[in-house]
Amino acid sequence: MTGKYNANGNTACPHRHCFCPMSNFSNPKPICRLVTIQDVENARAVNNLAALSMHNIDNAFSNGVPLADRTHGVWGSTPGEMLHLSGNGLVKYQFESVHDLIGPKQSKQKEKDQLDALHQRIINDATRQSDKDFPRMTVRNGITDGTKMAATERIGNLVILLCVAHTTDGMNLLKPGWTEHHITGKRFRDCIKLQLGFEKWVNESNPRSEVTNSTDLLGTLIKEIQHCFPRQRGNGWNLPKMHSLAYMPHYMLKFGMAQNFSGQIGERALKSIVKDHAQQTQRRPDVFAEQCAAREFEELVLEWAFEDIKPQLGLDFVRVDNTNPNHYSGSGEYEANFLACDNRGRGGVCVDWKDRSKGKLNICISPSLILAIRSFAVENNWMGNIQVTGWTRFKTSLPGLDEQVNFHASEYLYGGPWYDYAMVQFEEPNIERSQTVSPAKVLGFFRYDTVGVPTPSLVEDGHSRDEIYDQSMRDVNVYAVVHTASTYVPWSKIEKDFVVEFKLGPVDTCIYIVKVASIINPLFVFEDYGGSTGEKRFCVLPNSRWGRYFGSRINP
Ligand SMILES: [Zn+2]
């Protein structure tokens, strides 16, 4: 067993796995001479571990504990892992760099505060979106102080930085620094996209050939990080973590996807074995470990005993999410009664909330939703009364997502309107389905209660208004009312661009009543803060598709 010298500018071999000098650590495609067991043995024999910048450590591992790698031993069995390398390392330095790009040290504090405020606004938007398919993030200290973020949150914050760099306000704040360092906005954004793709890709199951061929693209990413996030502090980008990053494909070929050797599992264990018990100890240093162990033991005994008596208590069941697409649940229920109207759709609407307190607060439903239901009826020559049951929150299963997704569509929730965005599937003859999708603001969910009125499904099935009325036809479908983009935004475009600009279409032509099954993915959408028109939006590639953003760019 050996220990490494602290890595500073004068250490000969600062990285534990190779002989490279510090100056090689920013190399985007390094080829290292890796440390072998023989190298260490030879150095130890002549008492010259210092040549490898190593200390000798005599412990249980020193006397030939067998390890799987018989050539590189422990030095080849301890890969860099993404949590510390990226989340707790490189991304942290990137945020420092953004701080310095705006102004070094304490300068330009006003601009830094503005950037933090913008970042916070977009995070607020993101946490308000349908809660799935997007990473975690934080707002505790703003991005320019990256010190207090957890590793996984840093990745979430990197996504938000990407969004910030798309908005007019964000670009104005970043531009002076970009110009000074010859960075274009496009390159800055492309760099983050590639990095986010890589972060996801390393944890996915990829063909060996793809991993082998990934070094060129990873090299590009490493070069771009250094260009777009200039680092003057310390040794610049000559960091052991950068060197480990370049070696990720090597480690992945050896150990499989990066999740297999992620530090997150160990960190989790620390949490459950130590942190969770800390409250139940006296928190005195001399007995802390012992008391944590005792609490862990007690918990295991309780767990074991519980497993044993579960059947007697009738608790030996497994909860399974119903992933049938027809399975849904709505809450925030109301009945909306559309009174008879004239032939231009003018007539009253009464809303009756199941939760009486909402009635007292006089909360209404989206005027666009009312307009959509009324217009559809009038277009199909129905001027009579219609009653619908609607929901302001709707939970449903979506294809390809393991968990059910919540959509909010409410005029008033936590102090204001809250409408989630989603990807909506449309159908058009002779056009491939992947082309006819559109981002849309979800305005509400409802079902027709009145029988014998024209509904989208009945009309689509070819029934006439009179037929529907005479036979008192019933429609059991649940519908969503959506406000779509002015044009389709195909998946292929989002997969290619990661962030895609669109405009919400005009209210009179781009509000549709669609079946709930047409909603195919939650979507994170943000506004162009500081932009001149209020209709400009950006949608972001769902998290589940990020890995392919990187993978599909690898040259075979
Ligand atoms: Zn090396």
Coordinates of C-alpha atoms and ligand atoms in Angstrom, one line a residue:
M1 CA 0.0 0.0 0.0
T2 CA 1.2 3.5 -0.8
G3 CA 0.0 7.0 -0.3
K4 CA 0.4 9.8 -2.7
Y5 CA 2.1 13.2 -2.2
N6 CA -0.2 16.1 -2.2
A7 CA -0.5 17.3 -5.7
N8 CA 1.1 20.7 -6.2
G9 CA 3.1 22.2 -9.1
N10 CA 6.3 20.5 -7.9
T11 CA 5.1 16.9 -7.5
A12 CA 6.8 14.6 -10.1
C13 CA 3.9 12.1 -10.5
P14 CA 0.9 13.7 -9.0
H15 CA -1.7 11.2 -10.3
R16 CA -2.1 7.9 -8.5
H17 CA -2.6 5.9 -11.7
C18 CA 0.2 7.1 -13.9
F19 CA 3.6 8.8 -14.3
C20 CA 2.3 11.9 -16.0
P21 CA 3.5 15.3 -14.8
M22 CA 1.0 17.9 -13.8
S23 CA 1.4 19.7 -17.1
N24 CA -0.2 16.8 -18.9
F25 CA -3.4 16.9 -16.9
S26 CA -5.3 19.2 -19.1
N27 CA -4.4 17.0 -22.2
P28 CA -7.7 16.1 -23.8
K29 CA -6.5 12.8 -25.1
P30 CA -3.6 11.7 -22.8
I31 CA -1.8 8.4 -23.3
C32 CA -0.4 7.4 -19.9
R33 CA 2.2 5.0 -18.7
L34 CA 0.1 3.4 -15.9
V35 CA 1.6 2.5 -12.6
T36 CA 2.1 -1.3 -12.2
I37 CA 2.6 -3.4 -9.1
Q38 CA 6.1 -4.1 -10.5
D39 CA 6.9 -0.4 -10.7
V40 CA 6.1 0.0 -7.0
E41 CA 7.9 -3.1 -5.9
N42 CA 11.0 -2.0 -7.8
A43 CA 10.9 1.5 -6.3
R44 CA 10.3 0.0 -2.8
A45 CA 13.3 -2.4 -3.2
V46 CA 15.7 0.5 -3.7
N47 CA 13.9 2.7 -1.2
N48 CA 12.9 5.2 -3.8
L49 CA 9.2 5.5 -3.7
A50 CA 9.8 9.2 -3.8
A51 CA 10.5 8.9 -7.5
L52 CA 6.8 7.9 -7.9
S53 CA 5.7 10.6 -5.4
M54 CA 4.6 7.9 -3.1
H55 CA 4.8 7.3 0.7
N56 CA 5.0 3.8 1.9
I57 CA 2.1 2.7 4.0
D58 CA 2.3 -0.5 6.0
N59 CA -1.2 -1.9 6.7
A60 CA -3.4 -4.9 6.0
F61 CA -3.2 -4.3 2.3
S62 CA 0.6 -4.3 2.2
N63 CA 1.1 -8.0 2.3
G64 CA -0.2 -9.4 -0.9
V65 CA -4.0 -9.0 -0.5
P66 CA -5.1 -10.5 -3.9
L67 CA -6.8 -8.0 -6.2
A68 CA -8.5 -8.6 -9.5
D69 CA -6.0 -6.5 -11.5
R70 CA -2.7 -8.4 -11.2
T71 CA -0.8 -5.9 -13.3
H72 CA -1.8 -2.6 -11.9
G73 CA -3.0 -3.8 -8.5
V74 CA -4.7 -1.2 -6.2
W75 CA -3.5 1.6 -8.5
G76 CA -5.6 0.2 -11.4
S77 CA -8.6 -0.7 -9.2
T78 CA -9.4 2.7 -7.8
P79 CA -10.9 4.6 -10.7
G80 CA -11.9 8.2 -10.6
E81 CA -15.6 8.4 -10.1
M82 CA -18.1 11.0 -11.4
L83 CA -19.4 12.3 -8.1
H84 CA -16.1 13.7 -6.9
L85 CA -14.6 14.2 -10.3
S86 CA -17.4 16.1 -11.8
G87 CA -20.1 17.1 -9.3
N88 CA -17.6 17.9 -6.5
G89 CA -14.8 18.9 -8.8
L90 CA -14.9 20.1 -12.3
V91 CA -18.4 21.6 -12.2
K92 CA -17.5 23.4 -9.0
Y93 CA -14.5 25.0 -10.8
Q94 CA -16.7 25.9 -13.8
F95 CA -19.0 27.9 -11.5
E96 CA -15.9 29.6 -10.1
S97 CA -15.0 30.4 -13.7
V98 CA -18.4 31.9 -14.4
H99 CA -17.9 34.0 -11.3
D100 CA -14.5 35.2 -12.6
L101 CA -15.9 35.7 -16.1
I102 CA -18.3 38.3 -14.9
G103 CA -15.6 40.0 -12.7
P104 CA -12.7 38.7 -10.6
K105 CA -12.9 38.6 -6.8
Q106 CA -15.4 41.0 -5.4
S107 CA -15.8 43.2 -8.5
K108 CA -19.1 43.5 -10.5
Q109 CA -21.1 42.3 -7.5
K110 CA -24.3 43.9 -8.9
E111 CA -24.0 41.8 -12.1
K112 CA -23.2 38.7 -10.1
D113 CA -26.4 39.3 -8.0
Q114 CA -28.4 39.7 -11.2
L115 CA -27.1 36.5 -12.6
D116 CA -27.9 34.7 -9.3
A117 CA -31.4 36.2 -9.4
L118 CA -32.0 35.1 -13.0
H119 CA -30.7 31.6 -12.1
Q120 CA -33.1 31.5 -9.2
R121 CA -36.0 32.5 -11.4
I122 CA -35.4 29.7 -13.8
I123 CA -35.0 27.2 -11.0
N124 CA -38.4 28.4 -9.7
D125 CA -39.8 27.7 -13.1
A126 CA -38.1 24.3 -13.2
T127 CA -39.3 23.2 -9.8
R128 CA -42.8 24.2 -10.9
Q129 CA -42.7 22.0 -13.9
S130 CA -44.2 18.5 -13.9
D131 CA -41.9 16.9 -11.4
K132 CA -40.3 14.2 -13.5
D133 CA -37.5 13.8 -16.0
F134 CA -35.3 16.7 -14.7
P135 CA -32.4 16.6 -12.3
R136 CA -32.4 18.1 -8.8
M137 CA -31.0 21.6 -8.3
T138 CA -30.6 24.2 -5.6
V139 CA -31.0 27.9 -4.9
R140 CA -29.4 28.2 -1.5
N141 CA -26.5 30.5 -2.4
G142 CA -26.8 31.3 -6.0
I143 CA -24.6 29.8 -8.7
T144 CA -21.6 32.2 -8.4
D145 CA -21.0 30.8 -5.0
G146 CA -20.7 27.1 -5.9
T147 CA -19.3 26.1 -2.6
K148 CA -22.4 25.0 -0.8
M149 CA -24.0 22.9 -3.4
A150 CA -24.2 19.1 -3.2
A151 CA -22.5 17.2 -6.0
T152 CA -25.7 16.0 -7.6
E153 CA -27.3 19.5 -7.3
R154 CA -24.4 21.0 -9.2
I155 CA -25.4 19.0 -12.3
G156 CA -28.9 20.4 -12.0
N157 CA -27.4 23.9 -11.6
L158 CA -25.3 23.3 -14.7
V159 CA -28.6 22.7 -16.7
I160 CA -29.9 26.0 -15.3
L161 CA -26.8 27.8 -16.3
L162 CA -27.4 26.4 -19.8
C163 CA -30.9 28.0 -19.7
V164 CA -29.5 31.3 -18.4
A165 CA -27.1 31.4 -21.3
H166 CA -30.1 31.3 -23.7
T167 CA -32.0 34.2 -22.2
T168 CA -31.5 37.8 -23.3
D169 CA -30.8 38.9 -19.7
G170 CA -28.3 36.0 -19.2
M171 CA -26.4 36.7 -22.4
N172 CA -26.1 40.4 -21.6
L173 CA -24.6 39.5 -18.2
L174 CA -22.2 37.0 -19.6
K175 CA -21.2 38.7 -22.9
P176 CA -18.4 41.0 -21.6
G177 CA -16.6 38.1 -20.1
W178 CA -17.2 35.9 -23.1
T179 CA -15.9 38.6 -25.5
E180 CA -12.8 39.2 -23.4
H181 CA -11.9 35.5 -23.6
H182 CA -13.0 35.0 -27.2
I183 CA -15.9 32.7 -26.2
T184 CA -19.0 32.7 -28.3
G185 CA -22.4 32.1 -26.7
K186 CA -23.0 29.2 -29.0
R187 CA -19.7 27.5 -28.0
F188 CA -20.4 28.1 -24.3
R189 CA -23.9 26.5 -24.6
D190 CA -22.7 23.6 -26.8
C191 CA -20.0 22.8 -24.2
I192 CA -22.5 22.5 -21.4
K193 CA -24.9 20.4 -23.6
L194 CA -22.1 18.0 -24.4
Q195 CA -21.1 17.8 -20.8
L196 CA -24.6 17.1 -19.6
G197 CA -25.0 14.4 -22.2
F198 CA -21.7 12.9 -21.1
E199 CA -22.8 12.9 -17.4
K200 CA -25.8 10.9 -18.3
W201 CA -24.1 8.7 -20.9
V202 CA -21.4 7.4 -18.6
N203 CA -24.1 6.0 -16.3
E204 CA -26.0 4.2 -19.1
S205 CA -25.4 0.8 -20.6
N206 CA -23.5 1.4 -23.8
P207 CA -21.9 -1.0 -26.3
R208 CA -18.2 -1.5 -25.8
S209 CA -17.4 -0.2 -29.2
E210 CA -19.2 3.0 -28.5
V211 CA -17.2 3.5 -25.3
T212 CA -13.9 2.7 -27.1
N213 CA -14.7 5.2 -29.7
S214 CA -15.8 7.9 -27.3
T215 CA -12.3 9.3 -26.5
D216 CA -12.3 11.8 -29.4
L217 CA -15.6 13.3 -28.4
L218 CA -14.6 13.3 -24.8
G219 CA -11.4 15.0 -25.9
T220 CA -13.5 17.7 -27.6
L221 CA -15.5 18.1 -24.4
I222 CA -12.3 18.5 -22.3
K223 CA -10.9 21.1 -24.7
E224 CA -14.2 23.0 -24.8
I225 CA -14.5 23.1 -21.0
Q226 CA -11.0 24.6 -20.8
H227 CA -11.9 27.2 -23.5
C228 CA -15.4 28.1 -22.3
F229 CA -14.6 28.2 -18.6
P230 CA -11.2 29.8 -18.4
R231 CA -9.4 29.0 -15.1
Q232 CA -6.7 31.2 -13.8
R233 CA -6.8 30.0 -10.2
G234 CA -4.3 27.5 -9.0
N235 CA -2.8 25.2 -11.7
G236 CA -5.5 26.2 -14.2
W237 CA -7.2 23.2 -15.6
N238 CA -4.1 21.0 -14.9
L239 CA -6.1 19.1 -12.4
P240 CA -5.9 15.4 -11.5
K241 CA -9.7 15.4 -11.8
M242 CA -9.4 16.5 -15.4
H243 CA -6.9 13.7 -16.1
S244 CA -9.3 11.2 -14.5
L245 CA -12.1 12.5 -16.7
A246 CA -10.1 11.8 -19.8
Y247 CA -9.7 8.3 -18.5
M248 CA -13.4 7.6 -18.0
P249 CA -13.7 5.4 -21.1
H250 CA -10.7 3.4 -19.9
Y251 CA -12.4 2.8 -16.6
M252 CA -15.8 2.1 -18.2
L253 CA -14.2 -0.6 -20.4
K254 CA -12.7 -2.1 -17.3
F255 CA -15.6 -1.8 -14.8
G256 CA -18.7 -1.1 -16.9
M257 CA -21.0 1.9 -16.6
A258 CA -19.8 4.6 -14.3
Q259 CA -22.6 3.9 -11.9
N260 CA -20.9 0.7 -11.0
F261 CA -18.0 2.6 -9.4
S262 CA -19.9 5.7 -8.3
G263 CA -19.0 7.3 -5.0
Q264 CA -22.7 8.0 -4.4
I265 CA -23.3 4.5 -3.1
G266 CA -20.6 4.9 -0.4
E267 CA -21.9 8.4 0.4
R268 CA -25.4 6.9 0.8
A269 CA -24.1 4.2 3.1
L270 CA -22.4 6.9 5.2
K271 CA -25.7 8.6 5.5
S272 CA -27.7 5.5 6.6
I273 CA -24.9 4.0 8.8
V274 CA -23.6 7.2 10.4
K275 CA -25.6 10.4 9.8
D276 CA -29.1 8.9 10.4
H277 CA -28.0 7.5 13.7
A278 CA -26.1 10.6 14.9
Q279 CA -29.2 12.0 16.5
Q280 CA -29.6 8.9 18.7
T281 CA -26.1 9.1 20.1
Q282 CA -24.6 11.3 22.8
R283 CA -22.4 12.8 20.0
R284 CA -19.2 12.4 22.1
P285 CA -16.2 11.7 20.0
D286 CA -14.9 8.8 22.2
V287 CA -18.1 6.8 22.0
F288 CA -19.6 8.0 18.7
A289 CA -18.6 5.2 16.4
E290 CA -19.6 2.6 19.0
Q291 CA -23.0 4.1 19.6
C292 CA -23.7 4.5 15.9
A293 CA -22.9 0.8 15.5
A294 CA -25.2 -0.1 18.3
R295 CA -28.1 1.9 16.7
E296 CA -27.4 0.3 13.4
F297 CA -27.5 -3.1 15.1
E298 CA -30.8 -2.4 16.8
E299 CA -32.3 -1.2 13.5
L300 CA -31.2 -4.4 11.8
V301 CA -32.8 -6.5 14.6
L302 CA -36.1 -4.5 14.3
E303 CA -36.1 -4.9 10.5
W304 CA -35.4 -8.6 10.8
A305 CA -38.2 -9.1 13.3
F306 CA -40.6 -7.1 11.2
E307 CA -39.8 -9.2 8.1
D308 CA -40.7 -12.2 10.3
I309 CA -44.1 -11.1 11.5
K310 CA -45.1 -9.2 8.3
P311 CA -47.4 -12.0 7.1
Q312 CA -49.3 -12.1 10.5
L313 CA -49.8 -8.4 10.3
G314 CA -51.0 -8.6 6.7
L315 CA -48.2 -6.3 5.6
D316 CA -46.4 -8.7 3.2
F317 CA -47.6 -7.0 0.1
V318 CA -45.6 -5.1 -2.6
R319 CA -46.8 -1.8 -3.9
V320 CA -46.6 -1.5 -7.6
D321 CA -47.3 1.6 -9.6
N322 CA -50.1 1.1 -12.1
T323 CA -48.3 1.9 -15.4
N324 CA -51.4 1.3 -17.5
P325 CA -51.7 4.4 -19.6
N326 CA -55.4 4.5 -18.9
H327 CA -54.7 4.7 -15.2
Y328 CA -54.9 8.2 -13.9
S329 CA -56.1 10.2 -10.9
G330 CA -57.2 13.8 -10.8
S331 CA -57.4 16.1 -7.8
G332 CA -58.6 19.7 -7.4
E333 CA -61.9 18.5 -8.8
Y334 CA -64.6 20.9 -10.0
E335 CA -67.8 20.8 -12.0
A336 CA -68.1 23.5 -14.7
N337 CA -71.6 24.2 -15.9
F338 CA -71.8 25.9 -19.3
L339 CA -75.2 27.5 -19.6
A340 CA -76.9 27.7 -22.9
C341 CA -75.4 30.3 -25.2
D342 CA -76.1 32.2 -28.4
N343 CA -74.7 31.2 -31.7
R344 CA -71.5 33.2 -31.0
G345 CA -70.8 31.2 -27.9
R346 CA -71.9 33.9 -25.4
G347 CA -73.3 32.4 -22.3
G348 CA -72.4 32.0 -18.6
V349 CA -70.3 29.4 -16.9
C350 CA -70.6 28.3 -13.3
V351 CA -67.8 26.6 -11.5
D352 CA -68.5 24.5 -8.5
W353 CA -65.5 23.3 -6.5
K354 CA -65.5 20.0 -4.7
D355 CA -63.3 21.7 -2.1
R356 CA -65.7 24.4 -0.8
S357 CA -62.8 26.7 0.3
K358 CA -61.9 27.3 -3.3
G359 CA -65.4 28.4 -4.0
K360 CA -65.2 30.9 -1.2
L361 CA -62.0 32.3 -2.5
N362 CA -63.7 32.7 -5.8
I363 CA -61.0 30.9 -7.7
C364 CA -61.8 30.5 -11.4
I365 CA -60.6 28.2 -14.1
S366 CA -58.5 29.1 -17.2
P367 CA -60.5 31.4 -19.5
S368 CA -58.8 29.6 -22.5
L369 CA -60.1 26.3 -21.2
I370 CA -63.6 27.7 -21.1
L371 CA -63.2 29.1 -24.6
A372 CA -61.9 25.8 -26.0
I373 CA -64.8 23.8 -24.7
R374 CA -67.4 26.4 -25.7
S375 CA -66.0 26.9 -29.2
F376 CA -65.9 23.2 -29.9
A377 CA -69.6 22.9 -29.0
V378 CA -70.6 25.9 -31.0
E379 CA -68.6 24.8 -34.1
N380 CA -70.6 21.6 -33.9
N381 CA -73.9 23.4 -33.6
W382 CA -74.5 22.8 -29.9
M383 CA -75.7 25.9 -28.1
G384 CA -77.3 24.0 -25.2
N385 CA -76.1 23.4 -21.7
I386 CA -72.9 21.3 -21.1
Q387 CA -71.5 20.0 -17.8
V388 CA -67.9 18.9 -17.4
T389 CA -65.9 17.6 -14.5
G390 CA -62.4 19.0 -14.4
W391 CA -59.2 18.7 -12.4
T392 CA -56.4 21.1 -11.6
R393 CA -53.9 18.4 -10.9
F394 CA -53.7 15.2 -12.9
K395 CA -51.5 12.2 -12.3
T396 CA -51.0 9.8 -15.2
S397 CA -48.5 7.2 -16.6
L398 CA -46.5 8.1 -19.6
P399 CA -44.8 5.7 -22.0
G400 CA -41.1 5.1 -21.1
L401 CA -41.3 6.7 -17.7
D402 CA -41.2 4.4 -14.6
E403 CA -43.2 6.7 -12.3
Q404 CA -46.4 8.5 -12.8
V405 CA -46.2 12.1 -13.6
N406 CA -48.2 15.0 -12.1
F407 CA -49.4 17.8 -14.2
H408 CA -50.6 21.0 -12.6
A409 CA -53.1 23.3 -14.4
S410 CA -54.4 25.8 -11.9
E411 CA -55.3 29.5 -11.9
Y412 CA -54.1 29.7 -8.3
L413 CA -51.6 27.5 -6.5
Y414 CA -49.0 28.7 -4.1
G415 CA -49.8 32.3 -4.8
G416 CA -50.3 32.4 -8.6
P417 CA -51.2 30.5 -11.8
W418 CA -49.4 27.3 -12.3
Y419 CA -49.6 25.6 -15.7
D420 CA -47.2 22.8 -16.6
Y421 CA -45.8 22.1 -20.0
A422 CA -45.9 18.9 -21.9
M423 CA -45.0 17.3 -25.2
V424 CA -48.2 16.6 -27.1
Q425 CA -48.6 14.1 -29.9
F426 CA -50.7 15.1 -33.0
E427 CA -51.6 12.9 -35.9
E428 CA -51.4 13.9 -39.5
P429 CA -51.8 11.7 -42.6
N430 CA -48.5 10.9 -44.4
I431 CA -46.3 12.6 -41.8
E432 CA -44.2 10.5 -39.4
R433 CA -45.5 10.7 -35.8
S434 CA -42.1 11.8 -34.4
Q435 CA -42.5 15.0 -36.6
T436 CA -46.0 16.0 -35.4
V437 CA -45.3 16.7 -31.8
S438 CA -45.5 20.1 -30.2
P439 CA -44.6 21.6 -26.8
A440 CA -47.7 22.9 -25.1
K441 CA -48.9 24.6 -22.0
V442 CA -51.5 22.3 -20.3
L443 CA -54.5 24.4 -19.4
G444 CA -56.6 21.8 -17.8
F445 CA -58.1 18.3 -17.7
F446 CA -61.8 17.4 -18.0
R447 CA -64.4 14.8 -18.8
Y448 CA -67.9 15.4 -20.4
D449 CA -70.7 14.7 -17.9
T450 CA -73.6 15.7 -20.1
V451 CA -74.6 12.9 -22.5
G452 CA -75.8 13.6 -26.1
V453 CA -73.4 16.6 -26.7
P454 CA -70.8 16.7 -29.5
T455 CA -67.3 15.8 -28.1
P456 CA -64.0 15.5 -30.0
S457 CA -64.0 11.7 -29.9
L458 CA -67.7 11.3 -31.0
V459 CA -67.2 13.9 -33.8
E460 CA -64.0 12.2 -34.9
D461 CA -65.8 8.9 -35.1
G462 CA -68.1 10.5 -37.6
H463 CA -71.3 10.9 -35.6
S464 CA -73.5 13.8 -36.5
R465 CA -74.8 16.3 -33.9
D466 CA -78.3 14.9 -34.3
E467 CA -77.2 11.3 -34.0
I468 CA -75.2 12.1 -30.8
Y469 CA -78.2 13.9 -29.3
D470 CA -80.9 11.4 -30.4
Q471 CA -79.0 8.4 -29.1
S472 CA -77.8 10.2 -25.9
M473 CA -74.2 9.2 -26.8
R474 CA -71.8 9.2 -23.9
D475 CA -68.1 10.0 -24.1
V476 CA -65.9 8.5 -21.3
N477 CA -62.6 10.0 -22.5
V478 CA -60.6 12.3 -20.3
Y479 CA -59.4 15.3 -22.3
A480 CA -56.7 17.9 -21.8
V481 CA -56.9 21.4 -23.1
V482 CA -53.5 22.5 -24.4
H483 CA -52.0 25.7 -25.8
T484 CA -49.4 24.6 -28.3
A485 CA -46.4 26.2 -30.0
S486 CA -47.1 27.9 -33.3
T487 CA -45.3 25.1 -35.2
Y488 CA -44.4 21.5 -34.6
V489 CA -41.1 20.9 -32.7
P490 CA -40.1 17.4 -33.7
W491 CA -38.1 15.2 -31.3
S492 CA -35.3 15.0 -33.8
K493 CA -34.8 18.8 -33.4
I494 CA -34.8 18.7 -29.6
E495 CA -32.4 15.7 -29.6
K496 CA -30.1 17.6 -31.9
D497 CA -30.2 21.0 -30.3
F498 CA -30.9 20.1 -26.6
V499 CA -32.6 23.5 -26.1
V500 CA -35.1 24.6 -28.7
E501 CA -36.8 28.0 -29.1
F502 CA -40.5 28.2 -29.9
K503 CA -43.4 30.6 -29.7
L504 CA -46.7 29.8 -28.1
G505 CA -49.2 30.1 -31.0
P506 CA -52.1 32.6 -31.2
V507 CA -54.9 31.8 -28.8
D508 CA -57.5 31.5 -31.5
T509 CA -55.7 28.9 -33.5
C510 CA -53.4 27.0 -31.2
I511 CA -55.7 25.9 -28.3
Y512 CA -56.7 22.3 -28.7
I513 CA -58.8 19.7 -26.9
V514 CA -56.8 16.5 -27.0
K515 CA -57.1 13.1 -25.4
V516 CA -55.0 12.7 -22.3
A517 CA -53.1 9.9 -24.1
S518 CA -51.7 12.5 -26.5
I519 CA -49.6 13.9 -23.7
I520 CA -46.4 11.9 -24.1
N521 CA -43.7 13.6 -22.0
P522 CA -43.4 16.3 -19.3
L523 CA -41.3 19.1 -20.6
F524 CA -39.2 21.8 -19.0
V525 CA -40.0 25.1 -20.6
F526 CA -38.6 28.5 -19.6
E527 CA -39.1 32.1 -20.8
D528 CA -36.7 34.4 -22.5
Y529 CA -36.1 36.7 -19.5
G530 CA -35.3 40.1 -20.7
G531 CA -36.5 39.3 -24.3
S532 CA -38.7 41.7 -26.2
T533 CA -41.7 39.5 -26.9
G534 CA -43.6 37.7 -24.2
E535 CA -44.4 34.6 -26.4
K536 CA -40.8 33.3 -26.8
R537 CA -40.1 30.1 -24.9
F538 CA -37.4 27.5 -24.8
C539 CA -38.0 23.8 -24.2
V540 CA -35.2 21.5 -22.9
L541 CA -34.5 17.9 -23.8
P542 CA -36.0 15.6 -21.2
N543 CA -33.3 14.1 -18.8
S544 CA -34.0 10.5 -20.0
R545 CA -32.8 11.4 -23.5
W546 CA -29.5 13.3 -22.5
G547 CA -27.3 10.2 -22.7
R548 CA -28.1 9.8 -26.4
Y549 CA -27.2 13.4 -27.0
F550 CA -23.6 12.4 -26.3
G551 CA -23.8 8.8 -27.6
S552 CA -25.2 9.8 -31.0
R553 CA -22.3 12.2 -31.6
I554 CA -19.6 9.5 -31.2
N555 CA -18.0 8.7 -34.5
P556 CA -18.1 5.0 -35.0
Ligands
ZN1 ZN -1.4 10.1 -17.0

